[in-house]
């Protein structure tokens, strides 16, 4: 039986890694040959979850077409966020919870996109639909994904379905979601050993907004000043990325996991769109975004609307 690769977006976050593992495991349990892989480095937060539940990270693959002819996408659908050679393979399935953009296939496929806070929430339902019991360690990873994407159930993207799934998964995994979740988020918010280049690429996604090319990166911190003390270097590094990738805007968002506010640093020739979208004034390329924690729900939609005007 031909192997199918299961993977999430570039610059993988906890949902991308954990959902790839969980869905590949479900596929194998129902008789298909699937392998989870990753398109980038594992973050500190994700490594905490993998270590806690004693699971290995999927292997890193640069080019998917050299390894398989068919793939399954989790936690993303936009072409620029996927494998560089995604057009050279057949996409069999997509399991996602984001907007749908820049995506088309030549063949019919199974496409499941639900307006929930995390891909793992959808996978929890799919395990039930297939009558497959989730293993303890896998349940722990799926719980980790929900906690990460929902900022411990405080993000506006979090739905009752996410909360219910997390409760079920925590019971299977044998952990207290609040205690474990805060420890995991704090591990991810420890940025002391990260270079500026790593900070702006840990969780970065590229978006097409109208005719403009926009990249949005986000990091979580216990204190945003721990990141902003490197602001001059951050601005210089963002400017280089803007030039190299010919971006119209690079928005770097630092989210305080304790206050649920963010600080944004904007570089590019379309920074006025940030002011327009969030009704703020940039001061030395910087603005506070009160109550903004979700790129998917609070940043991308309003920016997209601003670029459409």
XYZ file of C-alpha atoms in Angstrom:
309
model
C 0.000 0.000 0.000
C 1.391 3.369 -1.010
C 2.347 5.654 1.837
C 0.550 8.973 2.305
C 2.256 11.892 4.040
C 0.281 13.899 6.587
C 1.495 17.392 7.431
C 0.560 20.898 8.476
C 1.863 24.311 7.519
C 5.401 25.681 7.392
C 6.792 27.099 10.647
C 4.689 24.483 12.451
C 2.866 25.250 15.676
C 1.550 22.786 18.237
C -1.708 22.109 16.394
C 0.118 21.432 13.132
C 2.534 18.913 14.671
C 0.099 17.216 17.041
C -2.742 16.984 14.526
C -0.421 15.470 11.925
C 0.589 12.807 14.458
C -2.994 12.187 15.580
C -4.487 11.960 12.096
C -1.737 9.718 10.739
C -2.312 7.437 13.720
C -6.060 7.314 13.007
C -5.389 6.532 9.347
C -3.062 3.679 10.282
C -5.597 2.255 12.732
C -8.237 2.051 10.000
C -5.902 0.273 7.610
C -4.195 3.021 5.628
C -0.465 3.666 5.382
C 0.167 7.189 6.640
C 3.188 8.972 8.072
C 3.196 12.339 9.856
C 5.941 14.727 8.796
C 6.787 18.377 9.452
C 7.839 21.269 7.242
C 9.902 23.126 9.822
C 11.482 23.191 13.258
C 9.632 22.200 16.422
C 8.849 25.080 18.789
C 9.624 25.043 22.501
C 5.935 24.776 23.340
C 5.436 21.795 21.027
C 8.583 20.093 22.309
C 7.250 20.436 25.859
C 4.106 18.552 24.816
C 6.052 15.880 22.933
C 8.384 15.337 25.879
C 5.556 15.267 28.419
C 3.612 12.631 26.506
C 6.725 10.787 25.339
C 6.137 11.104 21.620
C 8.760 11.693 18.936
C 8.493 14.661 16.613
C 7.649 13.794 12.999
C 10.672 13.836 10.742
C 11.538 16.948 8.778
C 10.899 16.728 5.026
C 12.015 19.414 2.594
C 10.395 18.091 -0.596
C 7.285 15.929 -0.324
C 7.054 14.892 -3.979
C 10.262 12.885 -3.721
C 8.705 10.758 -0.969
C 5.063 10.279 -1.923
C 2.607 10.969 -4.701
C -0.327 11.677 -2.349
C -0.617 13.815 0.756
C -3.090 14.911 3.414
C -3.056 18.478 4.719
C -3.965 19.339 8.287
C -4.270 22.787 9.894
C -3.846 24.699 6.621
C -4.935 24.903 3.007
C -3.281 27.991 1.507
C -0.656 27.065 -1.059
C 2.016 29.503 0.138
C 1.832 28.014 3.645
C 2.309 24.444 2.426
C 5.172 22.414 0.990
C 7.079 24.209 -1.754
C 6.308 21.386 -4.194
C 2.666 20.919 -3.174
C 1.560 21.261 -6.818
C 3.560 18.137 -7.692
C 1.519 15.805 -5.477
C -2.145 14.868 -5.182
C -3.945 16.264 -2.155
C -6.264 13.504 -0.941
C -7.707 15.275 2.093
C -7.725 18.540 3.994
C -8.681 18.778 7.671
C -8.634 22.431 8.684
C -10.188 25.260 10.684
C -8.913 28.304 8.778
C -10.208 30.436 5.935
C -9.982 28.855 2.473
C -7.788 30.754 0.021
C -5.422 30.097 -2.888
C -6.445 26.447 -2.965
C -7.512 24.269 -5.845
C -7.025 20.667 -6.946
C -7.355 18.783 -10.193
C -9.070 15.826 -8.520
C -11.980 15.496 -6.098
C -10.926 15.221 -2.461
C -12.240 14.898 1.081
C -12.313 18.420 2.497
C -13.343 19.070 6.080
C -13.199 22.614 7.409
C -15.049 23.555 10.569
C -15.264 26.907 12.377
C -13.702 25.655 15.597
C -10.591 26.787 17.428
C -8.344 23.858 16.597
C -7.855 21.063 14.072
C -7.530 18.562 16.923
C -11.133 19.299 17.914
C -12.237 18.067 14.491
C -9.986 15.018 14.777
C -11.524 14.142 18.135
C -14.869 13.819 16.339
C -13.311 11.825 13.506
C -11.888 9.265 15.933
C -15.412 8.778 17.301
C -16.937 8.579 13.835
C -14.495 5.801 12.957
C -15.027 3.967 16.256
C -11.348 4.234 17.196
C -10.171 4.755 20.770
C -7.631 7.547 21.199
C -4.470 6.427 22.942
C -3.499 8.225 26.151
C -0.382 9.889 24.730
C -2.145 10.945 21.535
C -5.011 12.399 23.555
C -2.424 14.440 25.447
C -1.031 15.839 22.211
C -4.509 16.674 20.905
C -5.289 18.428 24.187
C -2.025 20.349 23.836
C -3.070 21.505 20.381
C -6.412 22.829 21.660
C -4.772 24.595 24.605
C -2.222 26.179 22.277
C -4.679 27.396 19.650
C -7.174 28.651 22.251
C -4.599 30.184 24.623
C -5.987 27.963 27.377
C -9.597 28.599 26.261
C -9.256 32.413 26.381
C -8.994 33.119 22.651
C -12.109 34.328 20.789
C -11.543 31.432 18.393
C -12.339 28.978 21.179
C -15.771 27.357 20.867
C -17.778 25.152 23.198
C -16.776 22.241 20.958
C -13.110 22.947 21.727
C -13.810 23.106 25.464
C -15.800 19.866 25.397
C -13.151 18.078 23.341
C -10.401 19.289 25.671
C -12.293 17.961 28.681
C -12.650 14.538 27.062
C -9.023 14.450 25.961
C -7.706 15.583 29.361
C -9.587 12.712 30.979
C -8.070 10.198 28.561
C -4.602 11.729 28.997
C -4.922 11.818 32.765
C -3.974 15.470 33.247
C -5.520 18.639 34.643
C -5.970 20.823 31.556
C -5.521 24.113 33.444
C -2.365 23.095 35.312
C -0.753 21.301 32.382
C -1.865 23.985 29.936
C -0.317 26.869 31.843
C 2.964 24.968 32.150
C 2.952 24.300 28.409
C 2.164 27.911 27.473
C 4.895 29.190 29.800
C 7.369 26.809 28.156
C 6.404 28.223 24.786
C 6.648 31.792 26.078
C 10.250 31.319 27.196
C 12.025 33.077 24.344
C 15.310 33.699 26.140
C 17.327 31.393 23.909
C 15.794 32.560 20.611
C 17.531 34.817 18.121
C 15.574 37.631 16.450
C 15.530 35.614 13.222
C 13.988 32.720 15.112
C 11.457 34.979 16.834
C 10.046 36.327 13.581
C 9.886 32.904 11.932
C 8.713 30.644 14.800
C 5.068 31.035 13.806
C 4.981 33.037 10.584
C 2.395 32.705 7.820
C 2.175 34.388 4.458
C -1.161 35.665 3.128
C -2.385 37.107 -0.144
C -4.627 40.060 0.675
C -6.062 41.538 -2.479
C -3.062 42.285 -4.662
C -0.765 42.582 -1.640
C 1.607 40.069 -0.123
C 1.494 40.048 3.675
C 3.370 38.015 6.275
C 2.161 37.796 9.866
C 4.291 36.297 12.613
C 3.199 35.808 16.199
C 4.963 34.863 19.418
C 3.610 34.444 22.930
C 5.398 36.036 25.863
C 4.930 36.432 29.610
C 6.236 40.002 29.246
C 6.259 41.702 25.828
C 9.192 43.869 26.931
C 11.372 40.769 26.931
C 10.949 40.774 23.146
C 10.726 44.523 22.530
C 14.118 45.151 24.105
C 15.447 43.841 20.776
C 13.184 46.143 18.748
C 15.892 47.795 16.644
C 17.207 44.407 15.533
C 13.650 43.145 14.992
C 12.847 46.083 12.701
C 16.046 45.591 10.716
C 15.371 41.865 10.322
C 11.751 42.455 9.294
C 12.867 45.029 6.739
C 15.264 42.512 5.206
C 12.513 39.894 4.933
C 10.202 42.463 3.339
C 12.882 43.239 0.768
C 13.898 39.622 0.124
C 10.330 38.341 -0.258
C 8.992 41.535 -1.832
C 6.309 41.806 0.829
C 3.966 44.748 1.107
C 3.701 44.289 4.865
C 5.273 42.241 7.644
C 3.288 42.359 10.872
C 5.062 40.928 13.920
C 2.670 40.359 16.830
C 3.845 39.763 20.407
C 1.027 38.412 22.568
C 1.079 38.634 26.365
C -0.421 35.359 27.617
C -1.224 36.919 31.005
C -2.964 40.153 29.910
C -4.378 38.871 26.582
C -3.171 42.005 24.788
C -0.654 42.197 21.949
C 1.980 44.596 20.701
C 2.405 44.809 16.928
C 5.473 45.893 14.992
C 4.714 46.741 11.344
C 7.234 47.115 8.520
C 6.578 47.674 4.800
C 4.961 50.137 2.436
C 1.430 49.241 3.594
C 1.745 49.891 7.335
C -1.151 52.365 7.053
C -3.409 49.350 6.576
C -2.556 48.265 10.130
C -3.642 51.637 11.477
C -6.817 51.458 9.412
C -7.649 47.870 10.383
C -7.136 48.251 14.125
C -7.945 51.952 14.519
C -4.529 52.651 16.043
C -1.632 54.987 15.343
C 1.764 53.405 14.873
C 4.457 55.035 16.992
C 7.899 54.139 15.642
C 6.273 51.215 13.781
C 4.647 49.940 17.002
C 1.099 49.815 18.401
C -0.736 48.089 21.226
C -3.626 45.882 20.094
C -5.897 45.629 23.131
C -7.600 42.284 23.554
C -6.086 40.878 20.351
C -4.687 37.361 20.698
C -5.881 35.470 17.617
C -4.238 35.834 14.230
C -6.963 33.760 12.602
C -9.972 35.628 13.967
C -8.774 39.062 15.090
C -5.917 39.906 12.739
C -6.251 38.265 9.323
C -9.949 39.117 8.714
C -9.669 42.807 9.628
C -6.436 43.245 7.706
C -7.898 41.491 4.688
C -10.855 43.864 4.811
C -8.528 46.862 5.050
C -6.588 45.724 1.988
C -9.858 45.286 0.085
C -10.722 48.982 0.478
